[in-house]
Amino acid sequence: MSRFIFPRLTNEKQFEHLIADCYRALYHESQVDEYGRRGQKQYGIDITVQTKSQLWCIQCKNDKTISVSDIDELLNKCTYYNINPFSKLIIATAALNDAKIVDHLIQIRNTHCHPFDLEYLPWERICKFIEDNPSVYQSYYNPLQQMDTLKNNFLEIVKPYEMGAFLRIDPMVEGLNINIPIALDSCKTELENLLDNYIGRNNDVLYLKISEFMNCLDCYNTDLGVILFPHPNGDNRFIYLPAVNGIDEKRIKKEQKVLQFRRHLTKLMSEIATYME
């Protein structure tokens, strides 16, 4: 997986040039050609890659999103096999990886309705090609600033949970919606999966900060369960209730920890959002 995500190109032809240059850099001994020119019939392909033993074809789609129906349309338009049989069709897109697309291609392969193999090349993998090949990076992106995909994916995960707004709430004063503890558990699970995907970076500062955020969030959620209770009037909220028997040292320690965790989570959130290597 790429460590960086690059800005997408706005020009369709430039995107094709980028993909062709990526394959030239990756497969030095292969012949990589952009197929045809504007106005010529292209038979549903944009690039050919002739390896020592196989011919691959690439169809480029410079769109930020792609659907199953888009894939079917691309396959229906690909008639080049009738002219020159090839072993694999690669669909290169500016869209991110999508399990639905991968599953759809697996289904197509299993039905044997196409005489060639299929491969989906999403933007994350293209970014990895760019990252691993300095000549390609220099040609298309230098000196544009890179955005770390780990940081980007972290921000995408916490965004639906409105983590910034959540951390501004003082639960001992305002209470919490009854659904928040479950949501926090879900957020923690998503962060665990994210870190699993980037396990090769487990010594990076950014990885360690996200791991610390995840663990701190779990502790915060757990300790909230000690000091917050269902609203006595049946409202869909948890509220803070002081200890019944007066001073309770255990409760006091939990309350202090809750405040510490909230401050630390806010600090980590800011550090991750603004982190630059």
XYZ file of C-alpha atoms in Angstrom:
277
model
C 0.000 0.000 0.000
C 1.222 3.465 -0.846
C 2.506 5.636 1.948
C 1.446 8.761 0.074
C -1.636 9.818 -1.842
C -1.030 12.164 -4.739
C -3.422 14.725 -6.257
C -5.380 13.187 -9.115
C -4.683 14.446 -12.610
C -7.458 16.448 -14.251
C -6.590 15.620 -17.857
C -7.658 12.219 -19.235
C -4.758 11.990 -21.695
C -2.230 12.961 -19.025
C -3.649 10.172 -16.855
C -3.002 7.713 -19.691
C 0.570 9.033 -20.024
C 1.056 8.536 -16.272
C -0.131 4.919 -16.363
C 2.050 4.158 -19.382
C 5.102 5.681 -17.668
C 4.372 3.701 -14.483
C 4.432 0.437 -16.454
C 7.580 1.471 -18.335
C 9.281 2.064 -14.982
C 7.957 -1.188 -13.506
C 8.646 -3.452 -16.476
C 11.906 -2.224 -18.012
C 12.194 -5.135 -20.448
C 8.630 -4.823 -21.746
C 7.354 -2.734 -24.621
C 4.742 -0.255 -23.379
C 2.783 1.732 -25.968
C -0.182 4.061 -25.841
C -2.605 2.641 -28.373
C -3.568 4.855 -31.283
C -4.172 8.582 -31.246
C -7.148 10.914 -30.964
C -9.723 10.159 -33.655
C -8.571 6.584 -34.267
C -10.651 3.553 -33.245
C -9.167 2.119 -30.066
C -11.296 -0.995 -29.531
C -11.733 -0.266 -25.828
C -8.059 -0.118 -24.821
C -5.621 2.732 -24.170
C -2.250 1.041 -23.540
C -0.554 -2.213 -24.532
C 2.181 -3.897 -22.493
C 4.131 -6.585 -24.331
C 6.114 -8.676 -21.866
C 8.467 -11.492 -22.900
C 5.629 -13.993 -22.941
C 2.316 -12.117 -22.670
C 0.356 -9.179 -24.017
C -1.550 -7.049 -21.519
C -3.999 -4.286 -22.331
C -4.892 -1.334 -20.118
C -8.100 0.675 -20.131
C -7.764 4.014 -18.304
C -10.638 5.682 -16.480
C -9.684 9.011 -14.913
C -12.740 9.184 -12.636
C -12.803 9.586 -8.848
C -15.611 7.040 -8.574
C -16.379 3.903 -10.539
C -19.346 1.546 -10.324
C -20.037 -2.069 -11.224
C -22.039 -0.878 -14.228
C -19.016 1.209 -15.349
C -16.891 -1.931 -15.263
C -19.452 -3.825 -17.354
C -19.548 -0.990 -19.869
C -15.747 -0.965 -20.185
C -15.695 -4.722 -20.742
C -18.423 -4.528 -23.382
C -16.464 -1.864 -25.254
C -13.255 -3.905 -25.181
C -13.195 -5.637 -28.578
C -9.429 -5.569 -29.127
C -9.183 -9.288 -28.302
C -10.854 -10.041 -31.635
C -7.983 -8.267 -33.417
C -5.075 -9.302 -31.240
C -5.661 -11.827 -28.409
C -4.184 -10.773 -25.069
C -3.881 -12.437 -21.669
C -4.965 -9.677 -19.267
C -7.052 -6.513 -19.225
C -6.068 -3.997 -16.555
C -8.635 -1.355 -15.598
C -6.691 1.609 -14.217
C -8.762 4.265 -12.475
C -8.421 7.396 -10.354
C -10.994 5.859 -7.994
C -10.055 4.312 -4.662
C -10.126 0.599 -4.005
C -13.639 -0.814 -3.765
C -14.592 -4.268 -2.514
C -17.693 -4.275 -4.731
C -15.559 -3.851 -7.845
C -13.121 -6.563 -6.753
C -15.970 -8.980 -5.977
C -17.618 -8.228 -9.324
C -14.413 -9.005 -11.215
C -14.050 -12.272 -9.279
C -17.585 -13.225 -10.307
C -16.789 -12.409 -13.931
C -13.628 -14.535 -13.808
C -15.562 -17.444 -12.296
C -18.158 -17.367 -15.073
C -15.414 -17.627 -17.731
C -17.294 -15.152 -19.903
C -14.058 -13.449 -21.003
C -11.041 -15.182 -22.561
C -8.609 -12.937 -20.677
C -7.833 -12.239 -17.023
C -9.033 -9.060 -15.334
C -7.214 -6.768 -12.907
C -8.470 -3.647 -11.128
C -5.829 -0.952 -10.562
C -7.163 1.656 -8.083
C -5.597 4.996 -7.248
C -3.855 3.712 -4.100
C -1.813 1.218 -6.146
C -1.038 3.823 -8.791
C 0.249 6.088 -5.999
C 2.479 3.216 -4.872
C 3.887 2.947 -8.407
C 4.596 6.693 -8.374
C 6.141 6.535 -4.911
C 8.451 3.646 -5.834
C 9.686 5.231 -9.067
C 11.425 8.605 -8.611
C 11.488 9.308 -12.351
C 7.691 9.094 -12.544
C 7.303 11.230 -9.431
C 9.675 13.855 -10.810
C 7.802 13.963 -14.136
C 4.305 14.395 -12.730
C 4.400 15.630 -9.139
C 7.620 17.301 -8.105
C 7.459 19.550 -6.099
C 3.805 19.001 -5.132
C 3.243 18.152 -1.485
C 2.367 14.569 -0.678
C -0.327 13.498 1.756
C 0.303 10.455 3.872
C -2.423 7.876 3.191
C -2.305 6.627 6.787
C -3.106 10.111 8.040
C -5.727 10.592 5.333
C -7.448 7.284 6.142
C -7.417 8.070 9.869
C -9.171 11.388 9.226
C -11.706 9.660 6.967
C -12.481 7.135 9.729
C -13.015 9.645 12.543
C -14.925 12.143 10.373
C -18.338 10.348 10.475
C -18.039 10.102 14.253
C -17.557 13.890 14.479
C -14.643 13.203 16.795
C -13.637 16.852 17.127
C -17.139 17.878 18.234
C -17.383 14.856 20.529
C -14.159 15.731 22.342
C -15.394 19.276 22.951
C -18.276 17.867 25.021
C -17.714 17.721 28.777
C -19.631 14.508 29.621
C -19.707 15.333 33.333
C -21.609 18.534 32.545
C -23.536 17.806 29.353
C -23.893 14.023 29.507
C -23.807 11.843 26.393
C -26.257 10.399 23.928
C -26.970 6.769 24.812
C -25.669 5.581 21.408
C -22.205 7.129 21.764
C -20.460 4.228 23.614
C -21.440 1.823 20.814
C -20.248 4.307 18.201
C -16.905 4.659 19.976
C -16.488 0.877 19.960
C -17.126 0.880 16.203
C -14.594 3.662 15.697
C -12.006 1.711 17.681
C -12.607 -1.374 15.504
C -12.114 0.661 12.323
C -8.878 2.095 13.698
C -7.661 -1.406 14.593
C -8.286 -2.519 11.003
C -6.477 0.564 9.702
C -3.405 -0.153 11.816
C -3.452 -3.811 10.755
C -3.317 -2.677 7.124
C -0.280 -0.504 7.875
C 1.494 -2.897 10.243
C 4.721 -2.443 8.282
C 4.882 1.120 9.601
C 4.542 0.183 13.264
C 7.672 2.135 14.156
C 6.573 5.342 12.436
C 5.685 8.342 14.614
C 2.322 8.737 12.876
C 1.434 5.058 13.323
C 2.320 5.256 17.027
C 0.215 8.399 17.497
C -2.824 6.757 15.884
C -2.281 3.623 17.970
C -2.089 5.760 21.107
C -5.268 7.605 20.069
C -7.106 4.299 19.589
C -6.028 2.926 22.995
C -6.780 6.210 24.751
C -10.229 6.329 23.128
C -10.944 2.815 24.418
C -9.881 3.766 27.973
C -11.948 6.956 27.802
C -15.021 5.024 26.718
C -14.514 2.437 29.476
C -14.104 5.008 32.247
C -17.142 6.963 31.066
C -19.120 3.813 31.805
C -18.082 4.094 35.462
C -19.160 7.695 36.056
C -22.165 8.038 33.696
C -25.579 6.457 34.207
C -28.886 6.275 32.320
C -31.033 9.363 32.787
C -33.559 8.725 35.637
C -36.386 10.213 33.525
C -35.815 7.752 30.713
C -34.219 10.257 28.319
C -31.877 8.758 25.732
C -28.861 10.120 27.538
C -26.225 9.125 30.026
C -25.625 11.695 32.743
C -23.101 12.181 35.495
C -24.308 11.248 38.972
C -22.172 11.978 42.048
C -21.315 9.139 44.396
C -24.224 8.268 46.682
C -22.104 7.758 49.782
C -20.208 11.000 49.502
C -16.513 10.775 48.837
C -15.641 7.733 46.767
C -11.902 7.560 46.039
C -12.336 5.110 43.151
C -14.898 7.359 41.474
C -12.736 10.432 42.018
C -9.795 8.705 40.329
C -12.003 7.665 37.390
C -13.306 11.217 37.018
C -9.760 12.552 36.988
C -8.772 9.962 34.377
C -11.765 10.881 32.210
C -10.628 14.491 32.160
C -7.036 13.463 31.420
C -8.061 11.123 28.592
C -10.275 13.803 27.029
C -7.460 16.364 27.085
C -4.975 13.838 25.694
C -7.328 12.699 22.918
C -7.839 16.322 21.881
C -4.069 16.846 21.803
C -3.460 13.660 19.783
C -6.236 14.524 17.345
C -4.600 17.882 16.652
C -1.117 16.351 16.325
C -2.297 13.699 13.862
C -4.325 16.167 11.776
C -1.347 18.512 11.415
C 1.401 15.857 11.290
C 4.035 16.405 8.618
C 7.025 14.079 8.311
